[in-house]
Amino acid sequence: MATPRRRSFATLDASRAGSTGATAPRRTTTADRIKDFILGEGLRPGDPLPTEAELCEHLGVSRSSVREAIRTLSTLDIVEVRHGHGTFVGSMSLDALVEALVFRGVLSPGDDLRALRDVVEVRQALDLAMAERIVASLAGTSNPELHALVDEMVAAASQGLSFPTQDRAFHTGLLARLDNSLVGQLVAAFWDVHTAVIPKLGLSVAADLDQTARAHGAMLDAAEVGDVEAFRDAVASHYQPIDRALGVTTA
């Protein structure tokens, strides 16, 4: 991979980088100042950051402060350290959110599975909230790649097998035509949390795999014919198996 050409940075100014005013709610950290710098320069994922020495000099902080800040930001995927090449703006994925929510979901399994119920509720809320836009984006279209995923899910379910890869690809594929990449990332993130937590808590919805698989097909069919209510009904059917496993009662 070629290393992007270094550039000069106008906003690296120690005299103003840490100025937040007397009413600042908390002390500005070196990590905060590096984030402000990324925003101030209009940097995008993959763009190079100044060297460690340049950050130390221009922010007026120690090498250890810069290293600690870079480690913190790297954990959050805000920056990416490429050994031998430098530090770059990260992809800013939601991986850190997923890890935290997975841990939260299994930390207290004795609380009647409340944390996992919350995750599933958010997933369902996102699907229902985007129903009209999903249907509008797919109405009148043909989507053989999504139908192929449904066929694979139904075939797997008939053999008592789960289908996580196809399931995730289907949900993200439904949102692919929307002009809102954050929704797709959130849907994928909460899907990842949901599917990671279930086996850790010893839950199983194997008996309902066929219903889950076919509900995906019903969602797609409804979207392609432009039927929002049928889409919402299919979403509800899709979540019934996990709701039963979690003891959720529905009206």
Coordinates of C-alpha atoms in Angstrom, one line a residue:
M1 CA 0.0 0.0 0.0
A2 CA 1.4 3.4 -1.0
T3 CA 1.9 5.9 1.8
P4 CA -0.1 9.1 1.2
R5 CA 2.0 12.2 0.7
R6 CA 2.6 14.3 3.8
R7 CA 1.0 17.7 3.8
S8 CA 1.3 20.9 5.9
F9 CA -1.2 21.5 8.6
A10 CA -2.6 24.9 9.4
T11 CA -4.4 24.0 12.5
L12 CA -1.5 22.6 14.5
D13 CA -1.0 25.6 16.8
A14 CA -0.3 24.9 20.5
S15 CA -1.4 28.4 21.5
R16 CA -5.0 27.8 20.4
A17 CA -5.3 24.0 20.2
G18 CA -6.1 23.7 23.9
S19 CA -8.2 26.8 24.4
T20 CA -11.7 25.9 25.3
G21 CA -12.9 28.8 27.5
A22 CA -13.5 29.1 31.2
T23 CA -16.8 27.3 31.0
A24 CA -15.4 24.1 29.5
P25 CA -17.2 21.1 31.1
R26 CA -13.9 19.1 31.5
R27 CA -10.2 19.4 30.9
T28 CA -9.3 19.1 27.2
T29 CA -7.1 16.1 26.7
T30 CA -4.4 15.5 24.1
A31 CA -6.8 13.0 22.4
D32 CA -9.5 15.7 22.2
R33 CA -7.0 18.1 20.6
I34 CA -6.0 15.6 18.0
K35 CA -9.7 15.0 17.2
D36 CA -10.2 18.7 16.9
F37 CA -7.2 18.9 14.6
I38 CA -8.6 16.1 12.3
L39 CA -11.9 18.0 12.1
G40 CA -10.2 21.4 11.7
E41 CA -8.1 20.1 8.8
G42 CA -11.0 18.4 7.2
L43 CA -9.1 15.1 7.1
R44 CA -10.8 12.0 5.8
P45 CA -10.2 8.3 6.5
G46 CA -6.8 7.2 5.3
D47 CA -5.3 10.7 5.4
P48 CA -1.9 10.9 7.2
L49 CA -1.5 12.7 10.5
P50 CA 1.6 14.6 11.5
T51 CA 4.5 12.6 12.9
E52 CA 4.7 12.0 16.7
A53 CA 7.5 14.6 17.0
E54 CA 5.4 17.2 15.1
L55 CA 2.4 16.6 17.3
C56 CA 4.6 17.0 20.4
E57 CA 6.1 20.2 19.2
H58 CA 2.9 21.9 17.9
L59 CA 0.6 20.8 20.6
G60 CA 3.2 21.6 23.3
V61 CA 2.8 18.2 25.0
S62 CA 5.1 15.3 25.9
R63 CA 5.8 12.3 23.7
S64 CA 4.1 10.1 26.3
S65 CA 1.0 12.2 26.1
V66 CA 0.9 11.9 22.4
R67 CA 1.5 8.1 22.5
E68 CA -1.3 7.7 25.1
A69 CA -3.7 9.8 23.0
I70 CA -2.9 7.8 19.9
R71 CA -3.5 4.5 21.7
T72 CA -6.8 5.8 22.9
L73 CA -7.9 7.0 19.5
S74 CA -6.7 3.8 17.8
T75 CA -8.9 1.7 20.2
L76 CA -11.8 3.8 19.0
D77 CA -10.8 3.4 15.3
I78 CA -10.4 7.2 15.0
V79 CA -6.8 6.8 14.0
E80 CA -4.9 3.9 12.6
V81 CA -1.2 3.2 13.3
R82 CA 0.6 1.6 10.3
H83 CA 3.9 0.5 11.6
G84 CA 6.7 1.7 9.4
H85 CA 4.4 4.2 7.7
G86 CA 2.9 6.5 10.3
T87 CA -0.4 7.3 11.8
F88 CA -3.5 7.9 9.7
V89 CA -7.2 8.9 10.1
G90 CA -9.0 5.6 10.9
S91 CA -12.1 4.2 9.2
M92 CA -14.2 5.2 12.3
S93 CA -16.1 2.0 12.3
L94 CA -18.5 1.0 15.1
D95 CA -16.3 -1.9 16.2
A96 CA -15.6 -0.3 19.6
L97 CA -19.4 0.1 20.2
V98 CA -20.0 -3.5 19.3
E99 CA -17.3 -4.8 21.7
A100 CA -18.7 -2.6 24.6
L101 CA -22.3 -3.7 23.9
V102 CA -21.3 -7.4 23.7
F103 CA -19.6 -7.1 27.0
R104 CA -22.6 -5.3 28.5
G105 CA -24.9 -8.0 27.2
V106 CA -23.1 -10.9 28.9
L107 CA -21.8 -9.1 32.0
S108 CA -25.0 -9.7 34.0
P109 CA -26.9 -12.5 32.4
G110 CA -28.8 -13.0 35.7
D111 CA -30.8 -9.8 35.2
D112 CA -33.4 -11.7 33.1
L113 CA -31.6 -11.0 29.8
R114 CA -32.5 -7.3 30.0
A115 CA -29.4 -6.1 28.1
L116 CA -30.0 -8.5 25.2
R117 CA -33.7 -7.5 25.1
D118 CA -32.6 -3.9 24.8
V119 CA -30.3 -4.7 21.8
V120 CA -33.1 -6.7 20.0
E121 CA -35.6 -3.9 20.6
V122 CA -33.2 -1.4 19.1
R123 CA -32.7 -3.6 16.1
Q124 CA -36.4 -4.0 15.5
A125 CA -37.0 -0.3 16.0
L126 CA -34.4 0.5 13.3
D127 CA -36.0 -1.9 10.9
L128 CA -39.5 -0.5 11.5
A129 CA -38.4 3.1 11.5
M130 CA -36.7 2.7 8.1
A131 CA -39.6 0.6 6.6
E132 CA -41.0 3.3 4.4
R133 CA -37.6 4.3 3.0
I134 CA -36.5 0.7 2.5
V135 CA -39.8 0.0 0.6
A136 CA -39.5 3.2 -1.4
S137 CA -36.0 2.3 -2.4
L138 CA -36.8 -1.2 -3.5
A139 CA -40.3 -0.9 -4.9
G140 CA -40.5 -2.0 -8.5
T141 CA -37.0 -3.4 -8.5
S142 CA -35.6 -6.9 -8.9
N143 CA -32.9 -8.0 -6.4
P144 CA -31.6 -11.4 -7.3
E145 CA -28.7 -11.2 -4.9
L146 CA -31.0 -10.7 -2.0
H147 CA -33.3 -13.5 -3.2
A148 CA -30.3 -15.7 -3.4
L149 CA -29.5 -15.0 0.2
V150 CA -33.0 -15.8 1.2
D151 CA -32.8 -19.1 -0.7
E152 CA -29.6 -20.0 1.1
M153 CA -31.2 -19.2 4.5
V154 CA -34.2 -21.3 3.8
A155 CA -32.0 -24.2 2.6
A156 CA -29.8 -23.9 5.7
A157 CA -32.8 -23.8 8.0
S158 CA -34.3 -27.0 6.4
Q159 CA -31.1 -28.7 7.6
G160 CA -31.3 -27.2 11.1
L161 CA -28.3 -24.9 10.4
S162 CA -28.0 -21.3 11.2
F163 CA -27.1 -18.7 8.5
P164 CA -25.3 -15.7 10.1
T165 CA -23.3 -14.7 7.0
Q166 CA -26.4 -14.6 4.8
D167 CA -28.5 -13.0 7.5
R168 CA -26.1 -10.1 8.0
A169 CA -25.6 -9.6 4.3
F170 CA -29.4 -9.5 3.8
H171 CA -30.0 -6.8 6.4
T172 CA -27.2 -4.6 5.2
G173 CA -28.3 -5.2 1.6
L174 CA -31.8 -3.9 2.3
L175 CA -30.3 -0.6 3.3
A176 CA -27.7 -0.4 0.6
R177 CA -29.7 1.9 -1.6
L178 CA -30.5 4.4 1.1
D179 CA -28.6 7.7 1.2
N180 CA -27.7 7.1 4.9
S181 CA -24.6 5.1 5.5
L182 CA -24.9 5.5 9.3
V183 CA -28.1 3.6 9.5
G184 CA -26.5 0.7 7.7
Q185 CA -23.6 0.8 10.1
L186 CA -25.9 0.8 13.1
V187 CA -28.0 -2.0 11.8
A188 CA -24.8 -4.1 11.2
A189 CA -23.4 -3.1 14.6
F190 CA -26.5 -4.2 16.5
W191 CA -26.8 -7.3 14.4
D192 CA -23.2 -8.2 15.4
V193 CA -24.0 -7.6 19.1
H194 CA -27.1 -9.6 19.0
T195 CA -25.5 -12.6 17.3
A196 CA -22.4 -12.5 19.5
V197 CA -24.3 -12.4 22.8
I198 CA -26.9 -15.1 22.1
P199 CA -24.4 -18.1 22.2
K200 CA -22.6 -16.6 25.2
L201 CA -25.8 -16.7 27.1
G202 CA -26.6 -20.2 26.0
L203 CA -29.8 -19.2 24.1
S204 CA -31.1 -21.1 21.0
V205 CA -33.8 -20.3 18.4
A206 CA -33.0 -23.4 16.3
A207 CA -36.6 -24.6 16.3
D208 CA -37.7 -21.4 14.7
L209 CA -35.0 -21.1 12.0
D210 CA -37.4 -21.8 9.2
Q211 CA -39.7 -19.0 10.3
T212 CA -36.8 -16.6 10.5
A213 CA -35.5 -17.5 7.1
R214 CA -38.8 -17.2 5.4
A215 CA -39.6 -13.9 7.1
H216 CA -36.6 -12.4 5.3
G217 CA -38.2 -13.5 2.0
A218 CA -41.5 -11.9 3.0
M219 CA -39.7 -8.7 3.9
L220 CA -38.0 -8.6 0.5
D221 CA -41.2 -9.5 -1.5
A222 CA -43.1 -6.8 0.3
A223 CA -40.5 -4.2 -0.4
E224 CA -40.3 -5.0 -4.1
V225 CA -44.1 -4.6 -4.5
G226 CA -44.1 -1.4 -2.4
D227 CA -46.2 -2.7 0.5
V228 CA -45.1 -1.0 3.6
E229 CA -47.6 -2.7 5.9
A230 CA -46.7 -6.2 4.7
F231 CA -43.0 -5.3 5.2
R232 CA -43.7 -4.3 8.8
D233 CA -45.7 -7.5 9.3
A234 CA -42.7 -9.5 8.0
V235 CA -40.3 -7.7 10.3
A236 CA -42.5 -8.6 13.3
S237 CA -42.5 -12.3 12.1
H238 CA -38.7 -12.1 11.8
Y239 CA -38.3 -11.1 15.4
Q240 CA -40.9 -13.5 17.0
P241 CA -38.5 -16.4 17.4
I242 CA -35.9 -14.3 19.4
D243 CA -38.7 -12.6 21.3
R244 CA -39.9 -16.0 22.4
A245 CA -36.4 -17.1 23.4
L246 CA -36.1 -13.9 25.5
G247 CA -39.5 -14.3 27.1
V248 CA -40.8 -11.1 25.4
T249 CA -44.6 -10.8 25.3
T250 CA -46.2 -9.0 22.4
A251 CA -49.7 -7.6 22.0

